[in-house]
XYZ file of C-alpha atoms in Angstrom:
638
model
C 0.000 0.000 0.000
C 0.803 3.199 -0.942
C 2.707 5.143 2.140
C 0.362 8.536 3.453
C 1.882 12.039 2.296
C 3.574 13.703 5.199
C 3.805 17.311 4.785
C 7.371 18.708 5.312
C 6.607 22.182 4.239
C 3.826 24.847 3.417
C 5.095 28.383 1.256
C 2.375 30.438 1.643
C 3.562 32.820 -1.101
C 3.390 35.238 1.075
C 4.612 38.578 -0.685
C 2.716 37.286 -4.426
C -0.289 36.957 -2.125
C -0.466 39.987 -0.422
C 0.460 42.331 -3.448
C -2.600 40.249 -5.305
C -4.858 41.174 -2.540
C -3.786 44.908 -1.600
C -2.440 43.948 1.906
C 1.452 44.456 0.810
C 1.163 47.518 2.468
C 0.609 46.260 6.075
C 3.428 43.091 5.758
C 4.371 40.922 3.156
C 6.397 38.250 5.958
C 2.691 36.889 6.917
C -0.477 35.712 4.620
C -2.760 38.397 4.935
C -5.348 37.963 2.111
C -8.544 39.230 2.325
C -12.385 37.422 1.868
C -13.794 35.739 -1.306
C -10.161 36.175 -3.508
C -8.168 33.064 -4.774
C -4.757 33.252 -3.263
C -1.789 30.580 -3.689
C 0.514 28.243 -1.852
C 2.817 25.652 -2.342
C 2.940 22.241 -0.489
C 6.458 20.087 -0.664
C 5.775 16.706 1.009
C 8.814 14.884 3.060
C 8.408 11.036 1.663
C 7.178 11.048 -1.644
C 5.966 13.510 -4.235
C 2.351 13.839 -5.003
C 0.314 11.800 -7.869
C -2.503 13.251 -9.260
C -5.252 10.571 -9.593
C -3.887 9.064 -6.916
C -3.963 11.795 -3.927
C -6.191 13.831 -2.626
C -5.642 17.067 -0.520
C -8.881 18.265 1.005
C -9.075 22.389 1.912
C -11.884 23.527 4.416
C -12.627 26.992 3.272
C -15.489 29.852 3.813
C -15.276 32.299 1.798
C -18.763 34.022 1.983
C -17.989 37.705 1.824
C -20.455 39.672 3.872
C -18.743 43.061 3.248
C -18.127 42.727 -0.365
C -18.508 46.301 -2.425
C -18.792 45.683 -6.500
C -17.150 49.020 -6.999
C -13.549 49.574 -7.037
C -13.286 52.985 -7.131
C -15.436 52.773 -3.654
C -13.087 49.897 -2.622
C -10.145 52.038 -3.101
C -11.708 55.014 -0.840
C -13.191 53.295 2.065
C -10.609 50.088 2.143
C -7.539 51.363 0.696
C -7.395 55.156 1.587
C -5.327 55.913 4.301
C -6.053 59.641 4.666
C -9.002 61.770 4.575
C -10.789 64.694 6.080
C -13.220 65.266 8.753
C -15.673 67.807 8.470
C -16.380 70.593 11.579
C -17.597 73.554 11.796
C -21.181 74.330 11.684
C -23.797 74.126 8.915
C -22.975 77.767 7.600
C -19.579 77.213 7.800
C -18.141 73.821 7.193
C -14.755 72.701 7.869
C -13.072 70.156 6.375
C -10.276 68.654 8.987
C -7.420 66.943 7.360
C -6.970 63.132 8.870
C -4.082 60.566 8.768
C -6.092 56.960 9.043
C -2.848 55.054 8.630
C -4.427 51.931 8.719
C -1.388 49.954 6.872
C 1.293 51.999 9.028
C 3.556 49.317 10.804
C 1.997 47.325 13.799
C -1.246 48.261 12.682
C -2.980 44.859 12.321
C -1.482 43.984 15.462
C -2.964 46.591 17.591
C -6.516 46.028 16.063
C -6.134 42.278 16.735
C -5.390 43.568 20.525
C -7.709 45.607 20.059
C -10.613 42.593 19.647
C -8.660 40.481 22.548
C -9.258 42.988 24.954
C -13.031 43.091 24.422
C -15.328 42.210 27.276
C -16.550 39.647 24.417
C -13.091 37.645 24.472
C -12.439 37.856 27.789
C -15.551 36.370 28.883
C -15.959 33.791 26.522
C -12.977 33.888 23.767
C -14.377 30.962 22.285
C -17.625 32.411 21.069
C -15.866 35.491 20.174
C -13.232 33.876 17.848
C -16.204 31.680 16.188
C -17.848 35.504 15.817
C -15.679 37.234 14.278
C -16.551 36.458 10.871
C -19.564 38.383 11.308
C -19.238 42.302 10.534
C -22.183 43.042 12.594
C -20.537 41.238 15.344
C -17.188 42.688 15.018
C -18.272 46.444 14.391
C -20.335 46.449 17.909
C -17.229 45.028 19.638
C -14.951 47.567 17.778
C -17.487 50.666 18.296
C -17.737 49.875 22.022
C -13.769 49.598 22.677
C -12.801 52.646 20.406
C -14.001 54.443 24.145
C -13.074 53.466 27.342
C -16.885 53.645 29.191
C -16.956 49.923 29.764
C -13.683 48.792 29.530
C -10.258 49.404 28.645
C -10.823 51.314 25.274
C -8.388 53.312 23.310
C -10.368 56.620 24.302
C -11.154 58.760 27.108
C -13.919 60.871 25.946
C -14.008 64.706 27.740
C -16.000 67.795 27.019
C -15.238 69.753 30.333
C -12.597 72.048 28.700
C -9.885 70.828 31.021
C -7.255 68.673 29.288
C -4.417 69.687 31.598
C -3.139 65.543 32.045
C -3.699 64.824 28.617
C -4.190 66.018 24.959
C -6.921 68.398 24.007
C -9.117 66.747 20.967
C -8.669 69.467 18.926
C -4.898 68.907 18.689
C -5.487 65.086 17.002
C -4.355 64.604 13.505
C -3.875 60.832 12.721
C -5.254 57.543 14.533
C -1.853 56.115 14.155
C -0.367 58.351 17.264
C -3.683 57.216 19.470
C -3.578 53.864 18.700
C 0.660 52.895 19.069
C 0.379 55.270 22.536
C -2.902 52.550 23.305
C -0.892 49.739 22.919
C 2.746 50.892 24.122
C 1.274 51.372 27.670
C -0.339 48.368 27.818
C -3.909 49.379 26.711
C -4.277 51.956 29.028
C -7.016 54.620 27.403
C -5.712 58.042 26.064
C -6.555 61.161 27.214
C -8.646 62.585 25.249
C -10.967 62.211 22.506
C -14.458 63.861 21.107
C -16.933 62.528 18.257
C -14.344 62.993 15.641
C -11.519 61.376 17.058
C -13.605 58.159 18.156
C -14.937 58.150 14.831
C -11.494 58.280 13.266
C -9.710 55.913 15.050
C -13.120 53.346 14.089
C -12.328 53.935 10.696
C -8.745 53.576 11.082
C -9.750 49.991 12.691
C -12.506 48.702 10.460
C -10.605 49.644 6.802
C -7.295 47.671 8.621
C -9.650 44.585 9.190
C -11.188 44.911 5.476
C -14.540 46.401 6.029
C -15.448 49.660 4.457
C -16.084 52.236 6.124
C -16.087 56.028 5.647
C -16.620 59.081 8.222
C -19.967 60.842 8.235
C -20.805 64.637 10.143
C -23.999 65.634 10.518
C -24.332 69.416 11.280
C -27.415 70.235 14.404
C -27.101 66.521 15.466
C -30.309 66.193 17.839
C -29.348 63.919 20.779
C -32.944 62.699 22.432
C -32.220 61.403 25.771
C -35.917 60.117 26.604
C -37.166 58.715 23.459
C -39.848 60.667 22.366
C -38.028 62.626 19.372
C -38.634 66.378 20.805
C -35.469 68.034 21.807
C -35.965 70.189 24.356
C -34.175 73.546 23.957
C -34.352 76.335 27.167
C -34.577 80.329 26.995
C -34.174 82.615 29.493
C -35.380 85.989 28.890
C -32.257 87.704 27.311
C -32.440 85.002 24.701
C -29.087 83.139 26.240
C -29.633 79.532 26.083
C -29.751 77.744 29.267
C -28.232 74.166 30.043
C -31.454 71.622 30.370
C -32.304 68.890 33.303
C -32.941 66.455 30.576
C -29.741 66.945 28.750
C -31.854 67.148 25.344
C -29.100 68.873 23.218
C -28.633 69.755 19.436
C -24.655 69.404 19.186
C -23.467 71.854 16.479
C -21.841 68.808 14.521
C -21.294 65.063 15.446
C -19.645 62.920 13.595
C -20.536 59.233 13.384
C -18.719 56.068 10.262
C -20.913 54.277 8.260
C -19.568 50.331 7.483
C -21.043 48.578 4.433
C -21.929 44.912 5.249
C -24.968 42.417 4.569
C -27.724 42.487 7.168
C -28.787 38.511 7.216
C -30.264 39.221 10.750
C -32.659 42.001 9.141
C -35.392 41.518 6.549
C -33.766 42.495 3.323
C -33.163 45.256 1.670
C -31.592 46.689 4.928
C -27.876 45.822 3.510
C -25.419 48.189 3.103
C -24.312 51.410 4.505
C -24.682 51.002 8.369
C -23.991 53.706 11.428
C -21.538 52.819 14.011
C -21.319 55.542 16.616
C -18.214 54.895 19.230
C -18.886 58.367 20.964
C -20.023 57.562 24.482
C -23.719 59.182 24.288
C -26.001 56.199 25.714
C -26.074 52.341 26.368
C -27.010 49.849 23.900
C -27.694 46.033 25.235
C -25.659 47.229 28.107
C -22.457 48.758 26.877
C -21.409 52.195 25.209
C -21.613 51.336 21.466
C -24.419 52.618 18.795
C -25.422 50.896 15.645
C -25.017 48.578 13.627
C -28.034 50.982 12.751
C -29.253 50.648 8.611
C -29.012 53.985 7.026
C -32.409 52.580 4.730
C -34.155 51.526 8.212
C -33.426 55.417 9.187
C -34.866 56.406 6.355
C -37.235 54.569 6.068
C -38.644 55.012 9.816
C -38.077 51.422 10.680
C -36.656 52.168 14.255
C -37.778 48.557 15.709
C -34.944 47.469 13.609
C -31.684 46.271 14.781
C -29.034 48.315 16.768
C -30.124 51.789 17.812
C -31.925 52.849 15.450
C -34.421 54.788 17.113
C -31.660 56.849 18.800
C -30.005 57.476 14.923
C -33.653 58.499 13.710
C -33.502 61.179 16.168
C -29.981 62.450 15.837
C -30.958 63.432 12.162
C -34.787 63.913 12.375
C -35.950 64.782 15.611
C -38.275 67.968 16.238
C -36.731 70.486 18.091
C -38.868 72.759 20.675
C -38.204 76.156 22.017
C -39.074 77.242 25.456
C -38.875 80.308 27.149
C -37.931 79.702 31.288
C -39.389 83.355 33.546
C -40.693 83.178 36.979
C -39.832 79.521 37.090
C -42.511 78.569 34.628
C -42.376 77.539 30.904
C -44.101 79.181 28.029
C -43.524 77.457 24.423
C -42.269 79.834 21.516
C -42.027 77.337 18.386
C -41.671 73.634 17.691
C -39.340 73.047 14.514
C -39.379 70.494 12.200
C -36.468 71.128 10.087
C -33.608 72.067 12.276
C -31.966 69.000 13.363
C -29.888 66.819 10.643
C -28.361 69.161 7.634
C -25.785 68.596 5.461
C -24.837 64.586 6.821
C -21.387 65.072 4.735
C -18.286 62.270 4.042
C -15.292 63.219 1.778
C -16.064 62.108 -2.290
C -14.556 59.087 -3.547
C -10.778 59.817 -5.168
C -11.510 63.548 -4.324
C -11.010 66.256 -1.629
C -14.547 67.668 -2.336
C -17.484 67.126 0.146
C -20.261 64.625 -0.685
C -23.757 65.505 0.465
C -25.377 62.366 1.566
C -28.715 64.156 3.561
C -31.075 62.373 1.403
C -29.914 59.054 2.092
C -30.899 59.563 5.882
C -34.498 61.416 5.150
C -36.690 62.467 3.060
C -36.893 66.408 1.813
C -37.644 68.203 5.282
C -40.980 69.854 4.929
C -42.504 67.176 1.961
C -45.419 64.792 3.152
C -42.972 61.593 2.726
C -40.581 63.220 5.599
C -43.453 63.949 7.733
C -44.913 60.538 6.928
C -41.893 58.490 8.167
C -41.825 61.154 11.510
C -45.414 59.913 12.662
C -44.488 56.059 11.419
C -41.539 56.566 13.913
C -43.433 58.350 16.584
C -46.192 55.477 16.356
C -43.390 52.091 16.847
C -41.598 53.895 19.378
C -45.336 54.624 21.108
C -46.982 51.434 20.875
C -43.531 50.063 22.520
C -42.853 47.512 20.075
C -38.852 47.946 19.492
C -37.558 46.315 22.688
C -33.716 47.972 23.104
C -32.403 48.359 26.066
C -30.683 51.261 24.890
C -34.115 53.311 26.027
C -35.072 50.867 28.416
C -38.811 50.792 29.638
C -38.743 54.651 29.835
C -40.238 55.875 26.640
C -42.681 58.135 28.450
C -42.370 61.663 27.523
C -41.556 64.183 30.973
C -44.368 66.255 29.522
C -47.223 66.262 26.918
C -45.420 66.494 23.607
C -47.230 65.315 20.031
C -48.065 61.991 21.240
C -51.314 62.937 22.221
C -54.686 62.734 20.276
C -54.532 65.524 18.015
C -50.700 64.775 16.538
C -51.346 63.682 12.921
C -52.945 66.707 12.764
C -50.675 69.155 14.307
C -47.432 67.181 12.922
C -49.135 67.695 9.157
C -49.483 71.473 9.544
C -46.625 72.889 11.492
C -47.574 75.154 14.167
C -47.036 78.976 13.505
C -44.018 80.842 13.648
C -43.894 83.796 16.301
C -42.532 85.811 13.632
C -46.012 85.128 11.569
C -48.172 86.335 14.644
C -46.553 89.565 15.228
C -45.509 90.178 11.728
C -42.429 90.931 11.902
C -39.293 89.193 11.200
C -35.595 89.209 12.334
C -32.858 87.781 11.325
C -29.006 88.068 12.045
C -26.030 89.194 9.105
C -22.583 89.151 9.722
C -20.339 91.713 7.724
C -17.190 90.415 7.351
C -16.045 86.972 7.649
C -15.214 86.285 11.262
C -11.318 86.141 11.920
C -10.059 84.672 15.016
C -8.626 87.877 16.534
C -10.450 90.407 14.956
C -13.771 92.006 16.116
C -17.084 90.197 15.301
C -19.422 92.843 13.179
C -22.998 91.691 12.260
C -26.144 93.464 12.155
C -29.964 92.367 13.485
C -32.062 92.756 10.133
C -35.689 93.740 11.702
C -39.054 93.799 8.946
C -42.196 94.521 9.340
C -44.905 92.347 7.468
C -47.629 93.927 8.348
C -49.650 97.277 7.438
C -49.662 98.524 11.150
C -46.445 100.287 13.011
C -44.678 97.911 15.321
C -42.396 98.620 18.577
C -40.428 96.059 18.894
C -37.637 95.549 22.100
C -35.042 93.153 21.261
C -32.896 91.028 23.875
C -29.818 90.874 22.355
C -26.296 88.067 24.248
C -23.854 86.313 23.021
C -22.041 82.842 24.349
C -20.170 80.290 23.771
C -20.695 76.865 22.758
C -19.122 73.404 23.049
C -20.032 71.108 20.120
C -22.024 69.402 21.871
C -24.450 72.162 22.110
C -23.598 72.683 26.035
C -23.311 76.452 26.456
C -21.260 78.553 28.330
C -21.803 81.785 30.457
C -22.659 84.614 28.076
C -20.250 87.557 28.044
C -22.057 90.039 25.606
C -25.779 91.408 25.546
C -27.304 94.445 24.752
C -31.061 96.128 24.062
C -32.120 97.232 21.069
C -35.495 99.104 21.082
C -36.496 99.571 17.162
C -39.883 100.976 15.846
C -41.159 99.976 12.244
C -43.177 101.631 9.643
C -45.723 99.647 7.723
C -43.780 97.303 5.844
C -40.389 98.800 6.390
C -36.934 97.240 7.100
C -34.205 98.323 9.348
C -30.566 97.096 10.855
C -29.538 97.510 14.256
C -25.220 97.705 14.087
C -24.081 95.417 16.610
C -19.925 94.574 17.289
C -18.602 92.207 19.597
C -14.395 93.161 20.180
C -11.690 90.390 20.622
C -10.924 91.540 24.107
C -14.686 90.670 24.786
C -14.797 87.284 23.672
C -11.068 86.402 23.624
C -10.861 84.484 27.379
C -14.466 83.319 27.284
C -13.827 81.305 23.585
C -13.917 77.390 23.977
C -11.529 75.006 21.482
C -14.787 74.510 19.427
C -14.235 78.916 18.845
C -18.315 78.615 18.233
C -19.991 81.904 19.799
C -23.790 81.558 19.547
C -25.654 85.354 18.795
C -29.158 85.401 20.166
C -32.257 87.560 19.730
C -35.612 87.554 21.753
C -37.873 89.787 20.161
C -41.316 91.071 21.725
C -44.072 93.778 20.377
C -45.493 96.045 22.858
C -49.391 94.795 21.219
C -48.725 91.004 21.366
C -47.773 88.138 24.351
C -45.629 86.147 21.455
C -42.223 86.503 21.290
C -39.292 85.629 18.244
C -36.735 84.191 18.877
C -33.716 84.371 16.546
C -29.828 83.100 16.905
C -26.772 82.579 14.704
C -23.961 80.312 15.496
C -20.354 81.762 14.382
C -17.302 79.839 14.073
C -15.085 81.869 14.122
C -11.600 80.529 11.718
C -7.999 80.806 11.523
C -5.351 81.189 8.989
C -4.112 77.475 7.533
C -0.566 76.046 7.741
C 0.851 76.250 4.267
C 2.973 73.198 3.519
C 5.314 73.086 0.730
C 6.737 69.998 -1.509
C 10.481 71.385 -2.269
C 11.379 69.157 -5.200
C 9.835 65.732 -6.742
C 9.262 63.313 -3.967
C 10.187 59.634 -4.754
C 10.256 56.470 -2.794
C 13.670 56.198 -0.892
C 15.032 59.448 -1.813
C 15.410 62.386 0.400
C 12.555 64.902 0.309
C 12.162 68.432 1.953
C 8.996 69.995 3.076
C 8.536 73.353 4.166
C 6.009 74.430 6.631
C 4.887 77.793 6.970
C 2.931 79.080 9.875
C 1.943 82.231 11.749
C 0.999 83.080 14.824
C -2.781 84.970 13.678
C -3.876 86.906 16.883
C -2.097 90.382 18.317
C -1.156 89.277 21.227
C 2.076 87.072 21.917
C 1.531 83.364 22.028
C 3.617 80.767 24.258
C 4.391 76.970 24.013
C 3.993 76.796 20.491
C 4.316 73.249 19.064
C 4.206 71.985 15.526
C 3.188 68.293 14.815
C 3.836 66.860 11.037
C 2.481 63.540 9.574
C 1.456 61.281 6.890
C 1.527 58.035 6.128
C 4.185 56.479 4.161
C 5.939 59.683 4.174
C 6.936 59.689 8.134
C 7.979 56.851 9.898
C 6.566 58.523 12.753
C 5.276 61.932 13.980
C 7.436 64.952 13.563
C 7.042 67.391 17.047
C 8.852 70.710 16.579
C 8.785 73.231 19.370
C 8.534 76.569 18.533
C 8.515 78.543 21.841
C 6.769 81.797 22.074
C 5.649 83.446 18.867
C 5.629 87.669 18.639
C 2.095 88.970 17.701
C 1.414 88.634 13.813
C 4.547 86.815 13.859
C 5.147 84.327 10.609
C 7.454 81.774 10.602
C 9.153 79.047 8.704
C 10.398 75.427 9.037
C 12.299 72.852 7.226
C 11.672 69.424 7.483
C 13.684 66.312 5.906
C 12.173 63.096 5.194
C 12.628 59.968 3.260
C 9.353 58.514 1.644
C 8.773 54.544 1.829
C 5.515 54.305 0.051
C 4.440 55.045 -3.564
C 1.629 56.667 -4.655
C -0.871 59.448 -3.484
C -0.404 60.414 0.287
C -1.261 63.446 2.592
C 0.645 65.905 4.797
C -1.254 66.842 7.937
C -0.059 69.698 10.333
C -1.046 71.399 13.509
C -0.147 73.843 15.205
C -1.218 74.764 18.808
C 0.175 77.146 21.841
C -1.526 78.408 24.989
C -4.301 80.972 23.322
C -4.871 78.354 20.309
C -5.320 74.271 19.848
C -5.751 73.932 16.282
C -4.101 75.631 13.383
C -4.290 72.714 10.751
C -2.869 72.507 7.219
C -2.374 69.811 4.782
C -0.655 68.871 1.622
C -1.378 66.081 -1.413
C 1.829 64.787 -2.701
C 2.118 61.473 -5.096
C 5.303 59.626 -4.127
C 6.948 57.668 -7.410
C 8.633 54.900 -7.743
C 12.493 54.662 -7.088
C 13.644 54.191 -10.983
C-alpha cells in the first residue's frame, strides 16, 4: 500500500499573495489575504511527491464575503485610503479637517487584533468570540464599544469639560496612528482625550485595517434625544441666552458618526449596506457604550424597531426640536421646529477632496409629506412600545405632553405657527465680514415689518459660547435694542462684539452663539432668533520642495503664523502622513511675537508610492488647532 503524504513544508507565497490582494502595504512576511479572492501556496511533502489521480488534498474553506462592495473605485476610498478629512464647523460654515487613518502603518494589524482580545466579548468567553468574528455586525459592535473606554479598557477617554491639563486636548489630534501605538505601548491603558471625531477616526482607522469599508460621516445640528420621544428640548431665558437643560436634550453643532457597508442577514432584506456605528459615548445599547449597527435605509425609512439603535439614529438626524422660554420659574412654548436638526450629513467624495452631500440618504426632503410621513411612522413604533432595546429601556414616556397625544397627525401635518407670523415681523441676524479669530465680530440684526400697522419692537440681544455638543457657556455680551417699524419697512440695528470681549471666554470649538428675543409692545408672542459663528484661523501652508520619490530624500517646508495680536507661548508643531513619516514629527517653537510668521524645514525619506497626505497642527496656549495639509504622489524609485 501506498505510504500517506507527510507534509514537510507549506510556502504560503506570502509577498505574491499579499500584493494580489492589496495587503502588501501592512506586511508581506505573513499571509494576509482578504475574503472571497483566490490566493496561492505551495505544499512540498517529506516522503514522496504527489500523484494526481492518486492523492487527494482536502481544503476547508469559507469564503462568503459579507462586506463585499462591486465598486472599485469605492473599494479604493473606504478600504484602501489611508487619509481623509473630517468635516467641523457648523452648517454655515463647514470645515473640512485633514486626517491621517494610517491603517497599513507598521503594527497596525497587530494593535486592532489587541484591540478585539481585549473586548469584554473575548475575555468572557474567547471561544464564542473567535467563532464571531466572521460576522461584521458582530465585530463592528465590539470595535465601536472599545474605540471608548466607558466599559472597559478602550483606546479613548472621551471629555468635554474644557480641562485637558493631564492629557491632549481633541482638537490637537491629527492621525489615529499616534492614538492607537500610545494605546498599545502602555499596555492598553485609554488616552486622554478624545471627542466625536476622534472616536470616529480611530473606528475607521480599525474597520478599513480589518477589510470592512467604512467612511466618516458629520452631521451638522445633530439632535441627541435622551428620553425617546423625538422632541429636543431647547431652554430660553429671557435675554435670549440659552440655558443648560435637566434632561440633557441637546442639538450638538456637529457630530460625527462612520458608516460600514456589510450584509444584514439578521434584518429583513433590503436593509444591507451602509450602516452607522457611533463609538462616541452618548447612551447604552444592550448594556455597553456602542451605537449601531443601525441601517441607514431603516433610518430612512422610519423602521426604528430594527436592529441596533436605530431609534436613537432616527432622532440624531430627524428629531423635532422645541423652544421654550424659562421666567418666573414657569415655561411658556415659543415654536416647535421640524427642520432644524440633521443638515448637510457630509463624508469626503470618492478619489476627491470635495465634500459629498449624503442628507437624502438619511431622510426624506424636510418639509414634503414623505418626511413627515416616516416622523409619525416613527413616533407610532416607538409609542406602541414595540422595538424592545435596552438602549431606552422601559422609559419611553415623555416628561411632559409632547405630540403623542390625540390631536398629533394633525398638528405634525401642519406645522404650528411661527412667532414671527403672529406679530408680523421678522428678524434675522447678518454678519459683515467673515469672522477672523482675533479680529472684532461685526454683524447686524435685520428687523421687517410684514404687516400694514407700526410695530415697537424691544429686542434682547447676548452672546455665548458653545461646546459642540451644544452645552453652552456663560454669556459675556448682551445688549437692548429698542427699534420701531413703519408699515412694511426694514431696518438694521449695528451690533460689534471686540476680541478683548470674547477672547478668554472662547472654547476650542471657537463657536460663539448670537441670540435675539424679540417682543411687540401689542402682542404676548415673542421671536426668537440666533446665529452660530465659528469663528476661523489662517491654515498652515505646507510646501513639496522638489519631486518626492520612494527612498530618496525629500524636503517639506512648513509655513505658519501666529494669527492673533497678542504674543503666544508653548507653540508646538506636529507633522504627519503616512508612508511619508515613519513617525510623527514634534517641533517646538517657543513663544511666537504677535502677527509673527514663521518658517520650518523638514527632511524626510518617503517609503511608500503613490498618493499620500501631509497633515499639520499647530497649537500654543491661546490656540489648539491651526491645521494645514498637503497632497503629494510619491513615485517609484527608478
Amino acid at each position: 500500500a501506498q505510504a500517506w503524504l507527510e507534509v514537510a513544508l507549506t510556502d504560503l507565497q506570502s509577498s505574491r499573495n499579499n500584493v494580489r490582494h492589496h495587503t502588501e502595504e501592512i506586511t508581506v512576511d505573513h499571509l494576509l489575504v482578504r475574503r472571497g479572492q483566490a490566493f496561492n501556496l505551495t505544499l512540498y511533502f517529506r516522503n514522496r511527491g504527489f500523484q494526481p489521480g492518486l492523492d487527494n488534498i482536502i481544503f476547508v474553506v469559507e469564503t462568503e464575503d459579507a462586506v463585499y462592495l462591486d465598486s472599485e473605485p469605492q473599494r479604493q476610498e473606504y478600504v484602501m485610503n489611508d487619509y481623509g478629512f473630517i468635516y467641523q464647523g457648523s452648517k454655515n460654515w463647514i470645515r473640512p479637517c485633514p486626517w491621517n487613518y494610517g491603517q497599513f502603518e507598521e503594527k497596525i494589524i497587530d494593535i486592532c487584533l489587541k484591540l478585539l482580545d481585549k473586548s469584554l466579548h473575548f475575555q468572557t468567553d474567547p471561544a464564542t468570540d473567535c467563532a464571531l468574528r466572521g460576522s461584521p455586525v458582530y465585530v463592528s459592535r465590539v470595535v465601536c464599544a472599545m474605540i471608548n473606554s466607558n466599559d472597559d479598557n478602550g483606546v479613548l477617554n472621551g471629555n468635554w469639560s474644557e480641562n485637558y491639563t493631564d492629557g491632549a486636548n481633541p482638537a490637537e489630534w491629527t492621525g489615529s496612528v499616534a492614538i492607537l501605538k500610545q494605546w498599545y505601548a502602555t499596555g492598553c491603558q485609554p488616552v486622554r482625550y478624545g471627542q466625536c471625531w476622534v472616536f470616529a477616526a480611530v473606528m475607521c482607522t480599525v474597520m478599513r485595517c480589518l477589510g470592512i469599508p467604512t467612511r466618516v460621516i458629520t452631521n451638522f445640528d445633530s439632535g441627541h434625544d435622551t428620553d425617546g420621544n423625538l422632541i429636543i428640548d431647547e431652554y430660553y431665558d429671557n435675554t435670549g441666552r440659552i440655558l443648560g437643560n435637566k434632561k440633557k436634550d441637546t442639538i450638538w453643532n456637529f457630530h460625527v458618526w462612520n458608516e460600514c457597508w456589510m450584509a444584514r442577514k439578521d434584518l429583513p432584506p433590503g436593509y444591507g449596506g451602509w450602516q452607522v456605528l457611533d463609538a462616541t459615548p452618548q447612551e447604552m445599547s444592550n448594556g455597553v457604550y456602542c451605537c449601531g449597527p443601525a441601517s441607514v435605509r431603516a433610518i430612512k425609512d422610519g423602521e426604528v424597531d430594527l436592529n441596533y439603535d436605530t431609534p436613537f439614529v432616527f432622532s440624531m438626524v430627524n428629531a423635532d426640536c422645541m423652544s421654550w422660554l424659562v421666567q418666573g420659574g414657569k415655561e411658556q412654548k415659543l415654536h416647535q421646529d421640524t427642520s432644524s436638526v440633521g443638515n448637510f450629513i457630509s463624508t469626503k467624495s470618492i478619489q476627491s477632496d470635495e465634500r459629498d452631500d449624503i442628507t437624502e440618504n438619511y431622510k426624506y426632503e424636510e418639509g414634503s409629506l414623505q418626511e413627515r410621513q416616516v416622523f409619525l411612522k416613527a413616533l407610532q413604533k416607538l409609542k406602541a412600545g414595540r422595538f424592545h432595546s435596552s438602549r431606552r429601556g422601559a422609559d419611553l414616556q415623555p416628561s411632559r405632553p409632547t405630540p403623542l397625544s390625540q390631536d398629533s397627525p394633525r398638528r405634525l401635518h401642519t406645522p404650528s405657527l411661527r412667532p414671527s407670523d403672529v406679530v408680523q415681523v421678522s428678524l434675522k441676524f447678518k454678519l459683515l465680514d467673515p469672522p477672523n479669530m482675533g479680529q472684532d465680530i461685526c454683524f447686524v440684526l435685520l428687523a421687517f415689518n410684514m404687516s400694514s400697522q407700526f410695530k415697537d419692537l424691544k429686542v434682547n440681544l447676548s452672546a455665548q459660547s458653545l461646546l459642540h455638543d451644544g452645552s453652552p457657556l456663560s454669556p459675556f455680551w448682551q445688549d437692548i435694542a429698542f427699534i420701531t417699524l413703519s408699515p412694511k419697512e426694514a431696518k438694521t440695528y449695528p451690533c460689534k462684539i471686540s476680541y478683548s470681549q470674547y477672547s478668554q471666554y472662547l472654547s476650542t470649538d471657537k463657536l460663539i452663539r448670537i441670540s435675539a428675543l424679540g417682543e411687540e409692545k401689542s402682542s404676548p408672542e415673542k421671536i426668537l432668533v440666533n446665529k452660530i459663528i465659528t469663528l476661523s484661523y489662517p491654515s498652515i501652508t505646507i510646501n513639496v520642495l522638489g519631486a518626492a520619490v520612494v527612498n530618496q530624500p525629500l524636503s517639506i517646508q512648513v509655513i505658519f503664523s501666529n494669527p492673533l495680536s497678542e504674543q503666544v507661548e508653548d507653540c508646538v508643531l506636529t507633522v504627519e502622513g503616512s508612508g511619508l513619516f515613519k513617525k510623527q514629527q514634534k517641533v517646538f517653537l517657543g513663544v511666537l511675537k504677535p502677527q509673527h510668521r514663521g518658517s520650518i524645514i523638514l527632511e524626510t525619506v518617503p517609503f511608500k508610492s503613490g498618493q499620500r497626505q501631509i497633515q499639520a497642527n499647530m497649537r500654543s496656549n491661546k490656540f489648539k488647532d491651526i491645521k494645514g495639509y498637503r497632497n503629494v504622489y510619491v513615485d517609484f524609485a527608478l
